[in-house]
Coordinates of C-alpha atoms and ligand atoms in Angstrom, one line a residue:
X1 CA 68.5 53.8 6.1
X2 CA 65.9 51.6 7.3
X3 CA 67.0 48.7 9.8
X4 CA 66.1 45.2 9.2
X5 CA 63.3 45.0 11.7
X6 CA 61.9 48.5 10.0
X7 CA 62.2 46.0 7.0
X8 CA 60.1 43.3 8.5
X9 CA 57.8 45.9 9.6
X10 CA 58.7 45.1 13.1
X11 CA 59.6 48.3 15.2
X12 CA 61.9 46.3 18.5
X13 CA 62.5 49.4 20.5
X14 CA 59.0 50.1 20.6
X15 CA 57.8 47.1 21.4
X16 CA 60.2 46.7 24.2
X17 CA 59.4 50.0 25.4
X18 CA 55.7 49.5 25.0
X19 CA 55.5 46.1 26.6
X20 CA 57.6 47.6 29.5
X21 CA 54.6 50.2 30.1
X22 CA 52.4 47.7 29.9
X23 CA 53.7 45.3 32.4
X24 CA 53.9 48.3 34.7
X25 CA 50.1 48.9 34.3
X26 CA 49.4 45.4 35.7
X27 CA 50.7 46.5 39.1
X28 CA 52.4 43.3 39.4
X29 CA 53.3 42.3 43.1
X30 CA 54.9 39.3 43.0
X31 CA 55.4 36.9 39.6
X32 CA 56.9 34.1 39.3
X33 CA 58.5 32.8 36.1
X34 CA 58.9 29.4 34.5
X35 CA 62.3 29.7 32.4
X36 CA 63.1 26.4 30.4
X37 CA 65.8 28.4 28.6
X38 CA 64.3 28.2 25.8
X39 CA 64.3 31.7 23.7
X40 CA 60.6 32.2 24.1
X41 CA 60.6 31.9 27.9
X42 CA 63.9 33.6 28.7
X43 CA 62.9 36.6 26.8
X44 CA 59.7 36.9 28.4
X45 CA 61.0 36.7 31.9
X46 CA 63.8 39.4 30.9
X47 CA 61.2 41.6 29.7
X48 CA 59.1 41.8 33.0
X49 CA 62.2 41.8 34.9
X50 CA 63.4 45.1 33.0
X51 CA 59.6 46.2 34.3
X52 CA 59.3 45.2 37.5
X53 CA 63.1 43.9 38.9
X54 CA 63.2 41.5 41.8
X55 CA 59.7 41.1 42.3
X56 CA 60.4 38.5 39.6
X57 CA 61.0 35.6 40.8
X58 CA 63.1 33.4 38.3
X59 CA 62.6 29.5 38.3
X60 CA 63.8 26.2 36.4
X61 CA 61.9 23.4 36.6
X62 CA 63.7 20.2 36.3
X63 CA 60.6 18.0 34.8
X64 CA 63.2 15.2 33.6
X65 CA 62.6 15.7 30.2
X66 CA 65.0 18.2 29.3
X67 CA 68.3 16.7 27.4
X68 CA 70.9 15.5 28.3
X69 CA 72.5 17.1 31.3
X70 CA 70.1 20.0 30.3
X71 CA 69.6 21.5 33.4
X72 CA 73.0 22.7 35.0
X73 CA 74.2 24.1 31.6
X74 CA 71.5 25.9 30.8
X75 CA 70.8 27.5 34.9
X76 CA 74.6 28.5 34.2
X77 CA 73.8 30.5 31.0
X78 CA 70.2 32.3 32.3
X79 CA 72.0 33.6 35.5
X80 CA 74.2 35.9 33.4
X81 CA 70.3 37.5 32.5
X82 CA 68.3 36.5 35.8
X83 CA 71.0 36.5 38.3
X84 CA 68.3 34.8 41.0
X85 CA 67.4 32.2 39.0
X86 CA 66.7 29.1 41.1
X87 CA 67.0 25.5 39.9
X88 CA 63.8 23.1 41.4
X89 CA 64.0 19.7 40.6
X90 CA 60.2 18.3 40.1
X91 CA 61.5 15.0 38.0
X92 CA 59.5 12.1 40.2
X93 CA 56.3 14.3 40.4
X94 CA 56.1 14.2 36.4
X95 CA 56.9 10.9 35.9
X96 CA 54.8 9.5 38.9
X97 CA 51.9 11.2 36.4
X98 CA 53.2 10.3 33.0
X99 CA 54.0 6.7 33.2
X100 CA 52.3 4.3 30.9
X101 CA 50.3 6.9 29.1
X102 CA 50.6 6.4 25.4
X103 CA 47.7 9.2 23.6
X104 CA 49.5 12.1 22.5
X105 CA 47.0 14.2 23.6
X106 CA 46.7 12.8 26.8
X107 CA 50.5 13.0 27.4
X108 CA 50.3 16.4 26.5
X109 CA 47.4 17.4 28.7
X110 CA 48.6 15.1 31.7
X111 CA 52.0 17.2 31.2
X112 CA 50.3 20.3 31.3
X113 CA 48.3 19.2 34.3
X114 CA 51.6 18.8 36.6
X115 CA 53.1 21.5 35.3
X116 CA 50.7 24.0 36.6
X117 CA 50.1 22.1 39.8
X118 CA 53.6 21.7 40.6
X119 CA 54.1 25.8 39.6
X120 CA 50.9 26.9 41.7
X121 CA 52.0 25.4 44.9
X122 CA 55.7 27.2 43.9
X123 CA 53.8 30.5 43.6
X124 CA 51.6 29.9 46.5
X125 CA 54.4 28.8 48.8
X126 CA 56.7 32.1 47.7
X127 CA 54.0 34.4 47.5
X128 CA 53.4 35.1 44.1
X129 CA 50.1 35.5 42.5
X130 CA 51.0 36.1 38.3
X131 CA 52.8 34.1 36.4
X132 CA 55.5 35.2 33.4
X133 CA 54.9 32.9 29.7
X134 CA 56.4 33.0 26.8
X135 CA 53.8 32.0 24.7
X136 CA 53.7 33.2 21.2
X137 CA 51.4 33.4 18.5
X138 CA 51.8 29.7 16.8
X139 CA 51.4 28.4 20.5
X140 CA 47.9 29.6 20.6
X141 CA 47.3 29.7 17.3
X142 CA 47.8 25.8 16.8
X143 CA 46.1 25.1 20.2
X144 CA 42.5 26.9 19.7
X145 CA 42.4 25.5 16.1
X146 CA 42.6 21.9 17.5
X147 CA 45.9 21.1 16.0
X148 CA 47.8 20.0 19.2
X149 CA 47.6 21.0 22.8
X150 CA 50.6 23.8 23.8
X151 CA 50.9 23.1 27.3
X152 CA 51.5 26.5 28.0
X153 CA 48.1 27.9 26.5
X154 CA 45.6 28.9 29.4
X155 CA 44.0 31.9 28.5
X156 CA 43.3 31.9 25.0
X157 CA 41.3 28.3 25.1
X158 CA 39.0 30.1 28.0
X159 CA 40.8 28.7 31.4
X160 CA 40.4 31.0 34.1
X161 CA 43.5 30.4 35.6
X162 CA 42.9 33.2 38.6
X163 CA 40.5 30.3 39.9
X164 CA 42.3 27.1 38.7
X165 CA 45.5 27.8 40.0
X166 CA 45.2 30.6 42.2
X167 CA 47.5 33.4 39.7
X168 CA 47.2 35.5 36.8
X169 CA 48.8 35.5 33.6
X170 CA 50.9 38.2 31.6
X171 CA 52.7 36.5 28.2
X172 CA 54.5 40.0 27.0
X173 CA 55.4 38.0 23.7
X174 CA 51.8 36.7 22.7
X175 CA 51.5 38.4 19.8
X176 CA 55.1 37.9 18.1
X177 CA 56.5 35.3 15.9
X178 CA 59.6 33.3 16.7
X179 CA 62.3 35.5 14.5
X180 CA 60.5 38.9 16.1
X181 CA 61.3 37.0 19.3
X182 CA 65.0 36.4 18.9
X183 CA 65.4 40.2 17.7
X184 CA 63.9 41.2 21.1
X185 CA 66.2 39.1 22.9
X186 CA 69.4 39.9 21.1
X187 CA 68.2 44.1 22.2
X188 CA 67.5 42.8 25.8
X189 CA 71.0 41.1 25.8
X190 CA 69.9 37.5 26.3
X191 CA 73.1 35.5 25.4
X192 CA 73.3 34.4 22.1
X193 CA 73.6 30.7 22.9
X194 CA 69.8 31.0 24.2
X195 CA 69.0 33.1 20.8
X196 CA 69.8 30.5 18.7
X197 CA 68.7 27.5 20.5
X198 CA 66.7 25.5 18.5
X199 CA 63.1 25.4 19.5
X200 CA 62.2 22.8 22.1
X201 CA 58.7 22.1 23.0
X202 CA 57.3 22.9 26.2
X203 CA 56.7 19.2 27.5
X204 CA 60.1 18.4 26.6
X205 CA 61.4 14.8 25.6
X206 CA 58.3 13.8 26.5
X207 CA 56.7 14.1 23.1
X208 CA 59.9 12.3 21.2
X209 CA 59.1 9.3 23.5
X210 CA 56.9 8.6 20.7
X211 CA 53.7 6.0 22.7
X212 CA 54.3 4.8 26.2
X213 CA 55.9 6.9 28.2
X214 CA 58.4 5.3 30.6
X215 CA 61.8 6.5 32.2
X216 CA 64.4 3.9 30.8
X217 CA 62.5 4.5 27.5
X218 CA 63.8 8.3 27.9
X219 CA 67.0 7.6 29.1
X220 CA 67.9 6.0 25.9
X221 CA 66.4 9.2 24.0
X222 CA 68.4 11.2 26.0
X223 CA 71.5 9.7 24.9
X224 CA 70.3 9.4 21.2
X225 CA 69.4 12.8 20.9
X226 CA 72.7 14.0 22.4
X227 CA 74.5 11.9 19.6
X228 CA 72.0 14.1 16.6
X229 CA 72.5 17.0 18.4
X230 CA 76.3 17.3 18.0
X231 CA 76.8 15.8 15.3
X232 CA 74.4 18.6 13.0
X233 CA 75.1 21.2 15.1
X234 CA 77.0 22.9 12.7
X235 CA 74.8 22.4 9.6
X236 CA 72.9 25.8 9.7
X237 CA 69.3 23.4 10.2
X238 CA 66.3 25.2 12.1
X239 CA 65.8 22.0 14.0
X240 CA 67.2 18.6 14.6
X241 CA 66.8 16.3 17.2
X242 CA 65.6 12.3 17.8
X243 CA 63.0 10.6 18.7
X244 CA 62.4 7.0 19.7
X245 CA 59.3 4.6 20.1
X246 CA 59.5 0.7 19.9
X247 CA 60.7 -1.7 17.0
X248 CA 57.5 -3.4 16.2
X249 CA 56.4 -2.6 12.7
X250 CA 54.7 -5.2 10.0
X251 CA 55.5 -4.6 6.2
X252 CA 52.7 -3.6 4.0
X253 CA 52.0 -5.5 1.0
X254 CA 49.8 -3.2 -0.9
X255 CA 51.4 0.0 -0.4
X256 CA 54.6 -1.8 -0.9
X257 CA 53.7 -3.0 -4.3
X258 CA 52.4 0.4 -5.5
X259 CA 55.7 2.2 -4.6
X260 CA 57.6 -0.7 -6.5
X261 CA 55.7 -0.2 -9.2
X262 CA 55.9 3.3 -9.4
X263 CA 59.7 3.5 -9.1
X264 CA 61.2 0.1 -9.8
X265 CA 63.1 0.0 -6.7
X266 CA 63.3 -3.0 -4.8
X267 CA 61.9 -1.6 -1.0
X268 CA 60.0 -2.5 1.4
X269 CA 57.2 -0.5 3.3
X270 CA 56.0 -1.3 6.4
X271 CA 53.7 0.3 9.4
X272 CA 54.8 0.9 12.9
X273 CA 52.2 -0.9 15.1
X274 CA 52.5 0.9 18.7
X275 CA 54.0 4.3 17.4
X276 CA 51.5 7.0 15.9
X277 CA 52.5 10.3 15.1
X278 CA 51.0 13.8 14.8
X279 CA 50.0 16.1 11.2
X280 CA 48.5 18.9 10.3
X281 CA 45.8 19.0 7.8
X282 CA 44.0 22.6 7.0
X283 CA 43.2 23.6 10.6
X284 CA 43.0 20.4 12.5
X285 CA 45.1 17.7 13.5
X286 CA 45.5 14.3 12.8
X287 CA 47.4 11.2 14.4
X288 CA 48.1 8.6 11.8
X289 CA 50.4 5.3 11.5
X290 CA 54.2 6.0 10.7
X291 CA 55.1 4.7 7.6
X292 CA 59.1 2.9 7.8
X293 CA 60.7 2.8 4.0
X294 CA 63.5 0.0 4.1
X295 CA 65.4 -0.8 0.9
X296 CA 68.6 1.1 -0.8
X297 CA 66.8 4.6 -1.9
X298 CA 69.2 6.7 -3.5
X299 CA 68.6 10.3 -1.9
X300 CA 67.0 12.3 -4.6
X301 CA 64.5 9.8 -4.6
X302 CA 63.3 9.5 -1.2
X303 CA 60.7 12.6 -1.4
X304 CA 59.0 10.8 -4.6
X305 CA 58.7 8.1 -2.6
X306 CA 57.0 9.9 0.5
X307 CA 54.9 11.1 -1.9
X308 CA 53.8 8.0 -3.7
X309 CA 52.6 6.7 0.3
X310 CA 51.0 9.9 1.3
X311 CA 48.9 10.2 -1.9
X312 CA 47.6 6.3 -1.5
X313 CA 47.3 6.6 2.3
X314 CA 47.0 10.3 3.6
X315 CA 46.0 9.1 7.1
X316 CA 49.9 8.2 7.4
X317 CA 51.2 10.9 9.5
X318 CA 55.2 10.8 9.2
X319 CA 57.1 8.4 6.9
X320 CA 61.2 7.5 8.3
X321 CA 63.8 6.0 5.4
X322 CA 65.5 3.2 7.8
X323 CA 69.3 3.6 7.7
X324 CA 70.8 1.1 9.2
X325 CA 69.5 -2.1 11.4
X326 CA 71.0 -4.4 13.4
X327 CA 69.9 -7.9 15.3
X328 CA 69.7 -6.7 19.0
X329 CA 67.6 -4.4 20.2
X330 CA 64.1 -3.2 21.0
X331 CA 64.0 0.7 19.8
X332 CA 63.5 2.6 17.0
X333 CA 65.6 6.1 16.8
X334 CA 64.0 8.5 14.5
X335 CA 66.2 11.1 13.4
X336 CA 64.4 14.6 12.5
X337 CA 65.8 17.5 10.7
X338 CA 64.2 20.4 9.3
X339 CA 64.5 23.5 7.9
X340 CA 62.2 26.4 8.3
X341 CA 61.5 30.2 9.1
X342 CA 58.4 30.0 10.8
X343 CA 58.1 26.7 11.9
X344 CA 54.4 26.6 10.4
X345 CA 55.8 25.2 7.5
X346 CA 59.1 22.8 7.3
X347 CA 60.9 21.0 4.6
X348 CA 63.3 18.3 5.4
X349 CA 67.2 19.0 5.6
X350 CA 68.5 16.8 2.7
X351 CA 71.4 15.4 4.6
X352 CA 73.7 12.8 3.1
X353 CA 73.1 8.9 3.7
X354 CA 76.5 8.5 4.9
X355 CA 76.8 11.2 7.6
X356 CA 73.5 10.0 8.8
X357 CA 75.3 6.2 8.7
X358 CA 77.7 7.6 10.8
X359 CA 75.4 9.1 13.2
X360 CA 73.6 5.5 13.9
X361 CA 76.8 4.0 14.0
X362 CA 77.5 6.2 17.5
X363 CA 73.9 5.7 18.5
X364 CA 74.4 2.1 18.1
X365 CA 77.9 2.0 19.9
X366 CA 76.4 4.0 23.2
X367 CA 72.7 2.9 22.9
X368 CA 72.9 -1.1 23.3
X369 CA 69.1 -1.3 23.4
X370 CA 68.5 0.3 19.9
X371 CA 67.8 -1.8 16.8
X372 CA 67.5 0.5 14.2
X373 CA 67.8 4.1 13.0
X374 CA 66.0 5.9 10.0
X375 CA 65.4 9.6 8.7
X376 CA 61.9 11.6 9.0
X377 CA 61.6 12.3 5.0
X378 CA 58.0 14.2 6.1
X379 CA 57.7 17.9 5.4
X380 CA 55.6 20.1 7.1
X381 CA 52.3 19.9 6.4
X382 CA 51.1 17.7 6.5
X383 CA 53.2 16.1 9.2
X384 CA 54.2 18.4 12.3
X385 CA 57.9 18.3 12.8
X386 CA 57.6 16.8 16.3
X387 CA 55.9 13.5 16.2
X388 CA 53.6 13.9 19.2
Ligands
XMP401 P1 55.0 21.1 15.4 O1 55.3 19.8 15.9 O2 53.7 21.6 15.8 O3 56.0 22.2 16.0 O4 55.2 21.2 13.9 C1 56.2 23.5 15.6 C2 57.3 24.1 16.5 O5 56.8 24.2 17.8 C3 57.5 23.5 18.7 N1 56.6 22.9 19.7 C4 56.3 23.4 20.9 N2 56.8 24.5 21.5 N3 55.4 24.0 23.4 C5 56.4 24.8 22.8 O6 56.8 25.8 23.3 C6 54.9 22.9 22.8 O7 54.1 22.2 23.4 C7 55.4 22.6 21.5 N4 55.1 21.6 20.6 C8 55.9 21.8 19.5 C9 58.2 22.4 17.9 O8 59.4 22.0 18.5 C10 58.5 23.2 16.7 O9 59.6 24.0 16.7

């Protein structure tokens, strides 16, 4: 009887036992690896350390823009697979960097930048001159066509990193896909709570603090995205998280006449002025305005409408059905769900208006700086499902 990876023409025992033999053939002295606890990065550093044991050394770096209370939970959890973890908090180093940045791409790069400063002088200053990551193929994939800068993608865009930051790299998972990934874990007994985590980007937070980046502007996040996080947890979605950029959006006459027109409903569309957000388009990227929908849209009518915007004004990027708004404030929470195998492509979790209502009634009652909340109604392509 053939097992489901035989099915999926994925053969896990060999590849563990191959990538094993592989890693050995490195002759690895010393490598140091960068767990976020996500499943990607976990599984790669349980992988070498079934290779090569305690010359592993295990670390967590606290750049700030994990969630909420992020980084004790999840040092607790990886210990019971990398018993000598170690937990380094490098929170003022980041944000010293990243404050008042606003491109994307610059955000991203700038992230990437500390990151591998910060983790060469770790190596350096234990001794370790390779480096575990748990890049897989979509990572590099995505990068090298253009679409968005992975911050963990070094070798594949041509950095030598043996001269940039003074280690070498081995990424054991390179090649897989994230559902390949998962099986490896679940073989290699990496709890299941870090198997079915939903994804997280490498720079964290940082790329839902859609525009200027500035710390009270992700402490609010931080908050709101606890608030999503719960309250779909149980709602079998790939991903679901927040995101939040400022309130300052102007409505748009013409597009907001054509989607009358075409539908008859009475709504508004307007453009976000500060807050841009990142699609995919064939092979490269683009950054285009968000689009807000305001109005009373019954549910099985938003995805017309996302289409009647998108095919007048394809440079619009994401498009977010506000649910509620109120008259204080100064953010805008975008909530983002989606569902997806691959994560190449995504559609968007039809969720009903009045859980959603409920949600931004708790952000509202613990977020006093939020003004309003709305739903990302933007399948992948062409929007990514993060907005940055
Ligand atoms: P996008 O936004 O490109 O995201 O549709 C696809 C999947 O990749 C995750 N993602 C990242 N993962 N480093 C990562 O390890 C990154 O820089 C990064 N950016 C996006 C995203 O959360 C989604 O699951």
């Amino acid at each position: 009887m053939s097992t489901v990876q035989e099915e999926a023409g994925f053969d896990v025992d060999k590849f563990i036992e191959e990538s094993i033999k592989r890693i050995r053939e490195l002759n690895i002295d010393k490598a140091l690896a960068a767990v976020s606890g996500g499943v990607d990065s976990t599984t790669a550093a349980v992988l070498v350390y079934r290779a090569i044991g305690e010359r592993l050394l295990p670390v967590f770096m606290d750049t700030g823009f994990m969630r909420l209370n992020e980084p004790e939970k999840v040092c607790s959890l990886l210990r019971k697979v990398l018993p000598t973890l170690e937990l380094i908090d490098v929170k003022e180093e980041f944000y010293r960097e990243l404050e008042g940045l606003d491109d994307a791409e610059t955000k991203r790069k700038t992230f990437r930048k500390v990151f591998y400063t910060v983790l060469s002088r770790i190596a350096r200053e234990r001794g370790c001159n390779w480096l575990v990551q748990g890049t897989i193929a979509p990572d590099w994939i995505e990068t090298r066509g253009g679409i968005k800068t992975q911050h963990n993608v070094l070798e594949q865009i041509g950095l030598d990193t043996r001269r940039e930051f003074g280690f070498r790299v081995v990424e054991p998972l390179k090649e897989l896909y994230k559902d390949q990934v998962r099986m490896v874990a679940r073989r290699l007994g990496v709890p299941e709570e870090i198997v079915r985590r939903q994804p997280f980007p490498g720079p964290g937070l940082l790329v839902r603090c859609v525009g200027r980046f500035y710390p009270e502007k992700l402490e609010v996040l931080k908050v709101a995205n606890d608030i999503v996080e719960r309250s779909l947890e149980n709602l079998d979605l790939s991903q679901w998280f927040a995101a939040i950029w400022e309130d300052d959006h102007m409505l748009d006459e013409e597009l907001t006449r054509f989607v009358r027109e075409k539908t008859g409903l009475d709504v508004e569309v307007h453009i976000f002025m500060k807050a841009r957000g990142t699609g995919v388009k064939g092979d490269s990227r683009v950054y285009g305005p968000i689009a807000l929908i305001r109005g009373n849209v019954p549910e099985d009518k938003l995805y017309r409408i996302y289409l009647y915007i998108t095919s007048r004004r394809p440079d619009i990027a994401h498009v977010i059905y506000e649910i509620s708004r109120r008259e204080r404030g100064c953010y805008f929470i975008a909530i983002r769900a989606v569902i997806t195998s691959n994560f190449m492509t995504a559609r968007v979790a039809k969720l009903p208006l009045d859980l959603l209502k409920k949600i931004s009634d708790k952000i509202f009652e613990k977020c006093s700086d939020v003004v309003a909340v709305g739903y990302d109604v933007s399948p992948k392509p062409p929007a990514t499902i993060e907005f940055e």
